[in-house]
Structures are given as structure tokens and as C-alpha cells.
Short mmCIF file of C-alpha atoms in Angstrom, two decimals:
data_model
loop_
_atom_site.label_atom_id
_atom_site.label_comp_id
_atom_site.label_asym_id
_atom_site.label_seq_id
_atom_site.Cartn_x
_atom_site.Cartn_y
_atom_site.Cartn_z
CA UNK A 1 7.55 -65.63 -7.56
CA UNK A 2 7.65 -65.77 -11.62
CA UNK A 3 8.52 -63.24 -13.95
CA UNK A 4 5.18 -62.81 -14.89
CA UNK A 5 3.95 -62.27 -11.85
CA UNK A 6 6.58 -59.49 -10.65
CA UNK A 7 5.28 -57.80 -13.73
CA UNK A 8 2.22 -57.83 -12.69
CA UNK A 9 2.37 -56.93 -9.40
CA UNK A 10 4.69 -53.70 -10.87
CA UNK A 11 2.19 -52.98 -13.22
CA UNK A 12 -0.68 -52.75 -10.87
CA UNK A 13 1.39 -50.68 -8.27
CA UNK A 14 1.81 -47.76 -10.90
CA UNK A 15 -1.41 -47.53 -12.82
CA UNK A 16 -3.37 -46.37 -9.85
CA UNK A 17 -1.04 -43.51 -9.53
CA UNK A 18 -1.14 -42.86 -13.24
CA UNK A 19 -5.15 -42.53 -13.12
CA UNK A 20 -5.28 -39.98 -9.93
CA UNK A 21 -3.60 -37.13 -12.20
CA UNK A 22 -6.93 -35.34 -12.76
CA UNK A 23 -7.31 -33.73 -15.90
CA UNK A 24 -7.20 -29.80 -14.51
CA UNK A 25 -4.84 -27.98 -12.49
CA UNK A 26 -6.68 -27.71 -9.12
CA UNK A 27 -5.10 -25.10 -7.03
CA UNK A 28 -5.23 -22.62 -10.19
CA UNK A 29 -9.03 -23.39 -10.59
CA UNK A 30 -9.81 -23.10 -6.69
CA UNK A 31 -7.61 -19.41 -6.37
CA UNK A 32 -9.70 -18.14 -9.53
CA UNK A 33 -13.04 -19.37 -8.03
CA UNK A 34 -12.56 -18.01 -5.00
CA UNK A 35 -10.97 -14.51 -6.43
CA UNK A 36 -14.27 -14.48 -8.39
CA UNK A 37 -16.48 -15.02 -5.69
CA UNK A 38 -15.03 -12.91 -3.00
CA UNK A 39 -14.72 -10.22 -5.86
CA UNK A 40 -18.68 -10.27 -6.50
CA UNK A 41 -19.15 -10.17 -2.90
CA UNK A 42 -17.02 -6.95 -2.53
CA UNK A 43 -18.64 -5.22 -5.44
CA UNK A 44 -21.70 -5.76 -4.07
CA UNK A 45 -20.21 -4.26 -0.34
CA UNK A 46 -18.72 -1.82 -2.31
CA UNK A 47 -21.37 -0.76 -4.48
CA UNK A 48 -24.78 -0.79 -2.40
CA UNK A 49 -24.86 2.29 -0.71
CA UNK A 50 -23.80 4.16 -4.52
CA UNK A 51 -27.85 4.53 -4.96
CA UNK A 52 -27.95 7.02 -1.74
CA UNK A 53 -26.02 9.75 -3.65
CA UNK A 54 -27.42 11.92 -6.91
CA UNK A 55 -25.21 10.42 -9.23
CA UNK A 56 -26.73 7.02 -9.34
CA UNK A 57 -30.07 7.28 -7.22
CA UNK A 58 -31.93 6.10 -10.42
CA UNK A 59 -29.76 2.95 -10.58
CA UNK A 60 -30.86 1.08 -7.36
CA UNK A 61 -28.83 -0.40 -4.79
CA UNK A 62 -28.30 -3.88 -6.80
CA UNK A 63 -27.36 -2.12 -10.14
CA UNK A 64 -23.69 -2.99 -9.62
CA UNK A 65 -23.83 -6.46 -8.48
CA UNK A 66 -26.36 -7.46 -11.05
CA UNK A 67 -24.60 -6.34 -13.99
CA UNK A 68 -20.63 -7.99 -12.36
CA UNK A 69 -22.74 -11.31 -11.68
CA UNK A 70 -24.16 -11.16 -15.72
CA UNK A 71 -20.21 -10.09 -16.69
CA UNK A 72 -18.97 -13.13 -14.73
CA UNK A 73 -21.66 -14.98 -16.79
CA UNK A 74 -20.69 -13.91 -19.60
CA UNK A 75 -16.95 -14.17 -19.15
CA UNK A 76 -17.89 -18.32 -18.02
CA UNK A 77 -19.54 -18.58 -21.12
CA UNK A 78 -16.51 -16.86 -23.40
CA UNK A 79 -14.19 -18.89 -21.32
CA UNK A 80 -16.05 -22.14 -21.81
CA UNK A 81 -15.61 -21.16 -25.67
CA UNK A 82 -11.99 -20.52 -25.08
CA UNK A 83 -11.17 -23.32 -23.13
CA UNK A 84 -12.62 -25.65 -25.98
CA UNK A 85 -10.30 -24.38 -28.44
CA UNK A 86 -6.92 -26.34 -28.95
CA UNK A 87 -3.79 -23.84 -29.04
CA UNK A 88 -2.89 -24.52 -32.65
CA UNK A 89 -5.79 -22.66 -32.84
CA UNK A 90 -4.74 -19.26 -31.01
CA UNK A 91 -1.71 -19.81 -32.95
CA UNK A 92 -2.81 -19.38 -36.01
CA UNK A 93 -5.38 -16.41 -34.65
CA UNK A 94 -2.61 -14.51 -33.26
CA UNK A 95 -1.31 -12.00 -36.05
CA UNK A 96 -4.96 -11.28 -37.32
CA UNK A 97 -6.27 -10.96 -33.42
CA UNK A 98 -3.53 -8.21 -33.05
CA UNK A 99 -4.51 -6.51 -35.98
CA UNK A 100 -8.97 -6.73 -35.69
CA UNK A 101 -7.27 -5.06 -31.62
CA UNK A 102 -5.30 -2.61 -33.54
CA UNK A 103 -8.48 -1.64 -35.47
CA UNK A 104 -10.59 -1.34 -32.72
CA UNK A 105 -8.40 1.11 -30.66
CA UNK A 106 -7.98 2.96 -33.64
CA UNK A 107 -12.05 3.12 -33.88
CA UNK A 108 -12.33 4.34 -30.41
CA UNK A 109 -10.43 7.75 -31.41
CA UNK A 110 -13.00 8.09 -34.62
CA UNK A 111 -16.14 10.88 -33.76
CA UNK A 112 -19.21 8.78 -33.75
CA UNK A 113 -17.88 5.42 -32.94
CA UNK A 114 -15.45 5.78 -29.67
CA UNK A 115 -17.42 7.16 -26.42
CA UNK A 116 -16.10 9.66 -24.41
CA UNK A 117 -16.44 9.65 -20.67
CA UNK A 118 -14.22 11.84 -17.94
CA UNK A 119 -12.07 13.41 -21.49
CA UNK A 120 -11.09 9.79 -22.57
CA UNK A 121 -11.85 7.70 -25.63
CA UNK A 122 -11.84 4.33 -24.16
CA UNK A 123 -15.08 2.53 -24.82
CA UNK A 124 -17.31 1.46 -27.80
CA UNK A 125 -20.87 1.22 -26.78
CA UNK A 126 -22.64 -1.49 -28.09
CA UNK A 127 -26.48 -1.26 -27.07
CA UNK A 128 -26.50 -0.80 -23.27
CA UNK A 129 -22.72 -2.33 -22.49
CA UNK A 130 -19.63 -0.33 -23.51
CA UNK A 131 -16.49 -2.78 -24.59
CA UNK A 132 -13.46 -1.01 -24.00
CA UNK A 133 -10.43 -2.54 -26.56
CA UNK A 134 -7.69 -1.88 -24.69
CA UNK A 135 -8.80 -4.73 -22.45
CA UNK A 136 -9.33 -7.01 -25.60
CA UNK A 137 -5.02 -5.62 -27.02
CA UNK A 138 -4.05 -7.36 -23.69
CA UNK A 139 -4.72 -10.87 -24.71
CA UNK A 140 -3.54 -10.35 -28.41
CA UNK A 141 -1.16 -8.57 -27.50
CA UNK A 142 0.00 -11.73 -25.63
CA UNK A 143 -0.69 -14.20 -28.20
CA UNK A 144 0.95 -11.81 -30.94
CA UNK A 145 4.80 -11.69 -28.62
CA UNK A 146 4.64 -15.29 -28.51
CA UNK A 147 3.72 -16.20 -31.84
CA UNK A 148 6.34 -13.63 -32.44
CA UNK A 149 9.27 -15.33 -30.12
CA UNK A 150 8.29 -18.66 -31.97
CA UNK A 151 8.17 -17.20 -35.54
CA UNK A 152 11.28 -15.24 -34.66
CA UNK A 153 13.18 -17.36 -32.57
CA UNK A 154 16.28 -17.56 -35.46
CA UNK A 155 16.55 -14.02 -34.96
CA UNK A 156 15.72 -12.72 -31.62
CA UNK A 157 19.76 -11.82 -31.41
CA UNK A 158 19.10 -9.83 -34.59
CA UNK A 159 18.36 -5.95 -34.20
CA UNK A 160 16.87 -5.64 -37.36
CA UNK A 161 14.73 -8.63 -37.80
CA UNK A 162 14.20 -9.71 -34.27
CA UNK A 163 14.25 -6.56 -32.32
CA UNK A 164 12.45 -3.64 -34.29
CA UNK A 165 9.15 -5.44 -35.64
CA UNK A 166 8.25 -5.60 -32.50
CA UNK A 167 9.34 -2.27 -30.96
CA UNK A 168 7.22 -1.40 -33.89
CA UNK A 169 4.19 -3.01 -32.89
CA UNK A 170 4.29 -1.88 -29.27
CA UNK A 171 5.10 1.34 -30.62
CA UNK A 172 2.03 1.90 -32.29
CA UNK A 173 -0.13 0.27 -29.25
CA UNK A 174 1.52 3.07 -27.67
CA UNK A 175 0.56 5.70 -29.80
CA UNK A 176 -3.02 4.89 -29.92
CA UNK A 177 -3.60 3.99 -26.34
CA UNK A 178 -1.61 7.14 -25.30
CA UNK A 179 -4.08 9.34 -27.70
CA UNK A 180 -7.08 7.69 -25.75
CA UNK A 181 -5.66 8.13 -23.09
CA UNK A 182 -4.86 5.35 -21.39
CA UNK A 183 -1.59 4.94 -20.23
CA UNK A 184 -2.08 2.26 -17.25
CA UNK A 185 -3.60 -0.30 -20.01
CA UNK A 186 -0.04 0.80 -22.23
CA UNK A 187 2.02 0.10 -19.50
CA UNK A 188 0.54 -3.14 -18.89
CA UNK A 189 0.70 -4.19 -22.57
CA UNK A 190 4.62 -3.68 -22.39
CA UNK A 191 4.96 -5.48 -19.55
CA UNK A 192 3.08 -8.53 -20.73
CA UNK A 193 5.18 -8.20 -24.73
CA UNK A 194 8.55 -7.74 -22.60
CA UNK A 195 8.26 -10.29 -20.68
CA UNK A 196 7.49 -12.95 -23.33
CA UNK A 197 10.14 -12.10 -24.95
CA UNK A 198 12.43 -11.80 -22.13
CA UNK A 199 11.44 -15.49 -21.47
CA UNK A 200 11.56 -16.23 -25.22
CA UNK A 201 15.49 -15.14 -25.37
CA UNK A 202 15.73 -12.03 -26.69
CA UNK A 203 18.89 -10.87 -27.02
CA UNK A 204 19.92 -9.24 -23.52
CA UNK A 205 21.04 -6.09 -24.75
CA UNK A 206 18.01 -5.23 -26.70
CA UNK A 207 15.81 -6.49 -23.90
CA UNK A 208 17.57 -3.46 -21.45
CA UNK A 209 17.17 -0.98 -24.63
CA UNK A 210 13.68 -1.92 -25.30
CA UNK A 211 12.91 -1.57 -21.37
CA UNK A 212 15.20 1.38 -21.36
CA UNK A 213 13.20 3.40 -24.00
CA UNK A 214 9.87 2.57 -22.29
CA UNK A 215 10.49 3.40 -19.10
CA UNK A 216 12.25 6.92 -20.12
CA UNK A 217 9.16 7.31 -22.46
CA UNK A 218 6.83 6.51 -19.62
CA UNK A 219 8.77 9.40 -17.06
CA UNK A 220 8.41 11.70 -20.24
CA UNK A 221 4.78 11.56 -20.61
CA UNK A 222 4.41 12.11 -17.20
CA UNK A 223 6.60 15.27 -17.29
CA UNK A 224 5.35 16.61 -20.54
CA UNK A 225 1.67 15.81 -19.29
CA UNK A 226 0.14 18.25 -15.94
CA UNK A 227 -2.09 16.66 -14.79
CA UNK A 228 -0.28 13.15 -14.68
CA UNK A 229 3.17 15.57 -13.59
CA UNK A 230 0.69 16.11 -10.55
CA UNK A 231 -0.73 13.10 -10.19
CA UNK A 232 3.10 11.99 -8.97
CA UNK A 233 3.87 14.63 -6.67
CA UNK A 234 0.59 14.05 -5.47
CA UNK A 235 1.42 10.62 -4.70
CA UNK A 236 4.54 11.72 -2.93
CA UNK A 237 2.53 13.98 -0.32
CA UNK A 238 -0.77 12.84 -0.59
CA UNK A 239 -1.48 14.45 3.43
CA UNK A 240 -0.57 17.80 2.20
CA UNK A 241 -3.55 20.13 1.96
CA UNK A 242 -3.95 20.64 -1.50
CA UNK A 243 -3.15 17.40 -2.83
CA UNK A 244 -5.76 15.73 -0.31
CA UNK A 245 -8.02 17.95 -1.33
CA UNK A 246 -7.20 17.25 -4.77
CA UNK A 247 -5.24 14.89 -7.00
CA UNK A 248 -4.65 12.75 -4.14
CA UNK A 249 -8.03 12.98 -2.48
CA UNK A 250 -8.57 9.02 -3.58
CA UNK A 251 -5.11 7.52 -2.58
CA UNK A 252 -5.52 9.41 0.87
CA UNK A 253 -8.70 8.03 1.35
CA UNK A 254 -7.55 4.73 0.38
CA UNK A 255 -5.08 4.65 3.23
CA UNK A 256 -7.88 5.65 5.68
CA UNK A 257 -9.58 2.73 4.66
CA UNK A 258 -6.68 0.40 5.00
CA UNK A 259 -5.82 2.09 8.09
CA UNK A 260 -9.53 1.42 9.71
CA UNK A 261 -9.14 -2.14 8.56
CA UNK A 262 -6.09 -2.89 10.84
CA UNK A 263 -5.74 -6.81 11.73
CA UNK A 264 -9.11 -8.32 10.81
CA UNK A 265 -11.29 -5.31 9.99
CA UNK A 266 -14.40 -3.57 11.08
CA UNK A 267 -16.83 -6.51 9.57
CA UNK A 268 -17.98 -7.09 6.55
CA UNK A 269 -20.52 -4.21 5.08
CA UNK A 270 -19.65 -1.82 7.99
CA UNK A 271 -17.00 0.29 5.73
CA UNK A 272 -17.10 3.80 5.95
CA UNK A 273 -15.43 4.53 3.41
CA UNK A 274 -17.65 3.54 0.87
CA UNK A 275 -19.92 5.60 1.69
CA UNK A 276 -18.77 8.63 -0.83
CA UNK A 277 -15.95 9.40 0.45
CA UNK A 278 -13.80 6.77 -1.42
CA UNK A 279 -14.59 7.42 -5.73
CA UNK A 280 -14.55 4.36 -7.44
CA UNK A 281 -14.66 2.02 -4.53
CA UNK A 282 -16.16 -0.70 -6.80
CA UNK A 283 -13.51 -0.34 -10.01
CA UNK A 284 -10.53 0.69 -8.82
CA UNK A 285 -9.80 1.30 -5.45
CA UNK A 286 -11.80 -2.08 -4.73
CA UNK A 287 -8.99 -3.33 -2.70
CA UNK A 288 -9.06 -0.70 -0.01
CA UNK A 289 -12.46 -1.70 0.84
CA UNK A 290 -11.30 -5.42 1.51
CA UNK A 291 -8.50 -3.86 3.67
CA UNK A 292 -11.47 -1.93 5.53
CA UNK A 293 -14.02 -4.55 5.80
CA UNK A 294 -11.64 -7.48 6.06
CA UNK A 295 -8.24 -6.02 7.43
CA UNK A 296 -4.74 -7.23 7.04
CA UNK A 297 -5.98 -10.98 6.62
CA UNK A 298 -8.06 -10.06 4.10
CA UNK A 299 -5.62 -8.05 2.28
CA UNK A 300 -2.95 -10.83 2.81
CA UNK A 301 -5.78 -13.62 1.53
CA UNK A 302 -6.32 -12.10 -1.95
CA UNK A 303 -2.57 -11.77 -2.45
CA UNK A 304 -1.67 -15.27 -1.79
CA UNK A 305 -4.96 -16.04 -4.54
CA UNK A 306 -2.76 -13.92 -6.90
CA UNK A 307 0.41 -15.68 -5.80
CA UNK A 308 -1.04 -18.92 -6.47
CA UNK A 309 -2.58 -18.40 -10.00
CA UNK A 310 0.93 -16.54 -11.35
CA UNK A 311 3.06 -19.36 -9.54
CA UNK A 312 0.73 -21.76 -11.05
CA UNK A 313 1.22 -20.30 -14.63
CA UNK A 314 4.79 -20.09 -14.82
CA UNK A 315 4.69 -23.50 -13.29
CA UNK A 316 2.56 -24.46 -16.70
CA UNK A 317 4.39 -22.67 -19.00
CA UNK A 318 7.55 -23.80 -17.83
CA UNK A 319 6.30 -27.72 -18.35
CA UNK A 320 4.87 -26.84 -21.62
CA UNK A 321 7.99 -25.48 -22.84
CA UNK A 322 10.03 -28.27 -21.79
CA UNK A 323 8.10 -30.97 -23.72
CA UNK A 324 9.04 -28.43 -26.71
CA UNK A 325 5.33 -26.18 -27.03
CA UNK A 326 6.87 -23.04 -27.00
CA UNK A 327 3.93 -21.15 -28.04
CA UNK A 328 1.52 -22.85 -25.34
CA UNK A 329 4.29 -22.31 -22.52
CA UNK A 330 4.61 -18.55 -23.69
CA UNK A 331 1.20 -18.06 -23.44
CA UNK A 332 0.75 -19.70 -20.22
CA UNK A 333 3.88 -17.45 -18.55
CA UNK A 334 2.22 -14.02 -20.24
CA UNK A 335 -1.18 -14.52 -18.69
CA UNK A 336 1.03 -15.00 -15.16
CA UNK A 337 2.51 -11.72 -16.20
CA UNK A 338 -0.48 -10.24 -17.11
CA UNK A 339 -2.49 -10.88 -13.97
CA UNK A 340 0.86 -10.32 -11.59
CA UNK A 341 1.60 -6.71 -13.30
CA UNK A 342 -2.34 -5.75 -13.33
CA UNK A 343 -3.17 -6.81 -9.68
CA UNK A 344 0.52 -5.28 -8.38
CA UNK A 345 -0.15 -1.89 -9.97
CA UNK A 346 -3.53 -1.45 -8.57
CA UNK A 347 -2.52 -3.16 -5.00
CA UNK A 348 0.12 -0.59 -4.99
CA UNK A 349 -1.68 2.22 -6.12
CA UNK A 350 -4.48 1.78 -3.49
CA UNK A 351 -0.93 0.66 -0.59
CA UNK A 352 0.62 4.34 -1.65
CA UNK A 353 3.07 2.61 -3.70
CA UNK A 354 2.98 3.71 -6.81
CA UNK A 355 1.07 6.79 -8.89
CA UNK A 356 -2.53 6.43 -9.05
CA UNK A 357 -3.42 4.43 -12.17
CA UNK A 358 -7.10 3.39 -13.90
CA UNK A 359 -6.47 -0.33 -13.40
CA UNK A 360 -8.67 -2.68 -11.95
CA UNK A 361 -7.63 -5.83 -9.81
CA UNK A 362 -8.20 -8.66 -11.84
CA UNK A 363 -10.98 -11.18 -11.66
CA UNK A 364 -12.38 -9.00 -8.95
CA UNK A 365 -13.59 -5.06 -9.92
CA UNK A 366 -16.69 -4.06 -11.21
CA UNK A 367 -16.16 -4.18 -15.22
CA UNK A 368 -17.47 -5.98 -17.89
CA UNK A 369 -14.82 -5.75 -20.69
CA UNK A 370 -12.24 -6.60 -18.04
CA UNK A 371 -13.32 -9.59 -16.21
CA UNK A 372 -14.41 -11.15 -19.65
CA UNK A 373 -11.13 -10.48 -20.74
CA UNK A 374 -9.64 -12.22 -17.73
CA UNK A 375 -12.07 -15.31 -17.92
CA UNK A 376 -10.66 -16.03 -21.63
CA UNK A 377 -6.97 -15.81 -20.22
CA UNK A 378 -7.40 -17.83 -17.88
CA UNK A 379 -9.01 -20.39 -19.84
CA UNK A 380 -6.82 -19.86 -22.12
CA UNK A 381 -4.12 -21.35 -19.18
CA UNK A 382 -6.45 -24.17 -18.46
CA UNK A 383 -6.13 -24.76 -21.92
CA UNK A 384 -2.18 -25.29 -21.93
CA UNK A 385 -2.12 -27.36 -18.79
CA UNK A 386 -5.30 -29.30 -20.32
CA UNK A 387 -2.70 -30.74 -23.33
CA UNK A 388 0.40 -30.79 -21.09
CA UNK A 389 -1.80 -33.28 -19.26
CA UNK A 390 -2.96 -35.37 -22.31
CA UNK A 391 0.43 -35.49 -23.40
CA UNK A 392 2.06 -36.63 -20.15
CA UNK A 393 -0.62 -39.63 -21.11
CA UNK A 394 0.52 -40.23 -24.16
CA UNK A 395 -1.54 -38.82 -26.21
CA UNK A 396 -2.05 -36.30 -29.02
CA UNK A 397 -2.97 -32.80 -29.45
#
């Protein structure tokens, strides 16, 4: 055979396998379709029988459902936006997107502006939705540490110029969510900004200080505040009398749930739970009804969703930042973070695990700030892997 004809013969071998790369990451897309899905479903389980109790007999039994499914619409559409925007584009949006967030929390404290529901400023009604900006600091707040890493990376041994700017920042997220309050959005927030920068190579010292001074300010709130001081002994004896009767009277009825459930669970709709004994079954204790209505494979179906989006994401960022797009592979790893802390805080608050905490699971409780907020992160994701891909193909972004 010629040399020509070797050639060809190579050359035809590989381009079929250069052409069946599609042009999305697949098992990301099919986890977060199917998290969305079985999330609407379960708000609707969750919610229905709401409309049988005085608090929300004017609101009908499909209140709930309707307005998640027009949220989920809503989040496609400001995901579709997202998605079409290249990430030299969040780049350059990321220092004034922290500060319009920083703005808006600080609105939500001013009389007039910020609504108050249950004693906390968290929302900002706008007609007949409420948008709550802490969900909104989460994605700056991502976009801001990894602009930061990049813009900083010189310095990120440097106390001065590469620690305290940003212990500044999250210092006065802190302040402001904490005067809301809303501590479970703070903690989050940290979480996400520490572990960009953890990633981005700040120096190791200041990365224990930094998570050091957090986590003793975080166990000082608690002590200094009553009602969160009992809140955590709560959590530690949540059969005792008064604490079942009282500041644990959702977590212990979250375990009933999860305890009904056992393997495969009593059947889809037939939760008990739900039906007012269980506050908040739809926002934040959503996952005890899936342990009820769908037992332990239920339960162990949505974590290995979760598993496979934040695997998936550090997977991303990881190629990103080895074909040197530091920024993008940041990104990519802090909306794993984000989504990992978010849905292990509220699985563990509704397991007994931790303290209970106003978080919902992501891309599945009722909320409309939330989910939208969730929607854009994850496009934002698809985004990263989207121009890994085109460059892997030689081209340009």
C-alpha cells in the first residue's frame, strides 16, 4: 500500500471519532433534567393538600405547582440568556455584579423597600413575586472570588494584598446577610468564596485563618443568638418533650417521614406527613417527603443526581483550567461547590445531621428566586464546557 493511501486510511479512522464529541456535556444535562422534573413532581406531592388548611384555603390546591412550573420557565428562559453569553463576558461583569448584589441586600434592610415575613428582611417584592438577593450574592459572589483569584493570583501568598480584600468583601456579605437575617445563605456564600480560592492557591495558612475566623464567628452567633443557641440543642434531642414540641417540632417530623419511607416508600402521593404535620414540606424539608413517598431509593436517587452534576463540574473546571482558562474553570468548580454545600446542608438538616437551616435543595424546592438562580449557574457550567469543547476543536472563543 502507498504512502498516500496509509494516510488516508489513518485519516478516515480518526475523524469519525473526532465528530461523535457532541457539543454538551450529557450526563450533567440529563442529572439537572431529571432533578428538575422529579423536583416539580414533589412540589406538587408536597404542596396539594396545603389548600385543606386556613392558611392557604384561598390559594387552591395547584397554587404551588403552577407558580414552580412558571419559575422553572422562567429560570429556562434566564438560563437560555446565560448560556448565550461567552465567559469573557461574566468576566468583565463580575466586580460590578458583586457590587448591584451588595446594593440590593443592603435595600432589603431599608423601611419601604425590603419585605418582612416571619421577623426577616429577605425579599423585595416586585408586583406579585418577591426576589430575595441573597440568592442573586451567590452567583456574584462566585464570579467576584474567581475574578478575584485571577486578578490576584501574584499575590494570593500576600496577607495584605491577597488575603484581606477579600476577607473584606465576605465580611461585609456577612454583616448584611446576618442583619437580615439569614445566616444559612452567609454560610453558603463562604463556602462557595473559600473554596475558589482554596482551588485558586491561596496561601495555606491564610486559607485555615480565613476558615478559622468563620467558623468561630459562625459558633458565636449561635451562642450570642437564643433562639439559634436553641435551635442546636434542639437538634441534639429533638425526641425530648419540649424541643418536639418546639424548636425541633420540624426535624422530628422529618425523621418520621424518612422513617415511614423505609426501603421503597409508601407510594407516591400517600405521605402523611404532608398533611400539616410537616411545615414547609414544599421549601425546605422537601426531601423528607421523597424519603416518605419514595423511601431509601428515592433518597439514594436524588443524591447520586447531585453527585453527578458536582463530579461533572469539577470534572469541567478542572479541563478548563488545564488548557489555561482559569476564570472559566473557577467558575465551573464554584457552581459544584455551590450546589454540593446547598443540597448537603439541607439533606442533612432534614437526615438530623446538622442544625436546622432555611435552605432549599437545589433545582428542586418550591422558590422562585432560587431555582432561577440555579438555572443561570448551571448554564453558566454549560457555558464553560461549551468553549472547552470548541477549543478541543480548534477553535476560538
Amino acid at each position: 500500500m502507498s504512502l498516500f493511501a496509509e494516510l488516508t486510511t489513518s485519516l478516515n479512522a480518526v475523524r469519525p471519532g473526532r465528530t461523535r464529541m457532541r457539543n454538551y456535556d450529557a450526563p450533567l444535562v440529563l442529572a439537572s433534567v431529571t432533578l428538575l422534573l422529579l423536583g416539580l413532581l414533589m412540589v406538587y406531592s408536597a404542596s396539594i393538600a396545603l389548600a385543606d388548611g386556613p392558611r392557604y384555603a384561598s390559594y387552591g390546591r395547584f397554587y404551588f405547582v403552577i407558580r414552580h412550573g412558571l419559575f422553572l420557565a422562567a429560570g429556562l428562559i434566564a438560563g437560555a440568556v446565560a448560556l448565550s453569553m461567552p465567559m469573557r463576558f461574566w468576566q468583565r461583569m463580575a466586580v460590578p455584579g458583586f457590587m448591584v448584589a451588595l446594593a440590593l441586600l443592603l435595600a432589603v434592610l431599608i423601611p419601604g423597600i425590603g419585605r418582612e415575613v416571619n421577623g426577616a428582611h429577605r425579599w423585595i417584592p416586585l408586583g406579585p413575586l418577591n426576589f430575595q438577593p441573597s440568592e442573586l450574592m451567590k452567583l456574584c459572589a462566585l464570579l467576584y472570588a474567581a475574578d478575584y483569584t485571577v486578578r490576584k493570583q501574584e499575590y494570593m501568598q500576600s496577607f495584605v494584598r491577597g488575603f484581606l480584600p477579600m476577607a473584606f468583601a465576605l465580611g461585609a456579605v456577612g454583616m448584611l446577610l446576618l442583619l437580615e437575617p439569614d445566616l444559612g445563605a452567609f454560610i453558603v456564600i463562604v463556602a462557595i468564596a473559600i473554596g475558589i480560592l482554596f482551588v485558586g492557591g491561596i496561601n495555606g495558612k491564610y486559607f485555615s485563618c480565613l476558615t478559622g475566623v468563620m467558623v468561630g464567628t459562625f459558633l458565636l452567633l449561635i451562642w450570642l443568638s437564643p433562639w439559634r443557641r436553641a435551635r442546636l440543642f434542639a437538634y441534639l434531642d429533638p425526641w425530648d418533650d419540649a424541643n418536639a414540641y418546639g424548636s425541633a417540632y420540624q426535624l422530628s417530623h422529618s425523621l418520621i417521614a424518612l422513617g415511614r419511607g423505609e426501603w421503597f416508600g409508601v407510594g407516591l402521593g400517600a405521605s402523611v406527613e404532608k398533611l400539616h404535620y410537616l411545615p414547609e414540606a414544599h421549601t425546605d424539608f422537601l426531601m423528607a417527603v421523597v424519603g416518605e413517598e419514595l423511601g431509601f431509593a428515592g433518597v439514594l436517587l436524588v443524591l447520586f443526581l447531585f453527585v453527578v452534576i458536582i463530579q461533572r463540574g469539577f470534572d469541567i473546571g478542572r479541563q478548563a483550567i488545564a488548557m489555561e482558562r482559569t476564570f472559566a474553570g473557577l467558575v465551573a468548580q464554584g457552581v459544584a461547590i455551590w450546589i454540593g454545600v446547598q443540597a448537603f446542608i439541607n439533606m442533612g438538616v432534614c437526615l438530623g445531621l446538622l442544625p436546622t437551616k432555611g435552605l432549599t435543595l437545589p433545582l428542586m424546592s418550591y422558590g422562585g428566586s432560587g431555582i432561577v438562580m440555579n438555572l443561570v449557574a448551571l448554564a453558566i457550567l454549560l457555558r464553560v464546557d461549551i468553549e472547552n469543547r470548541i477549543m478541543m476543536r480548534g477553535g476560538r472563543v
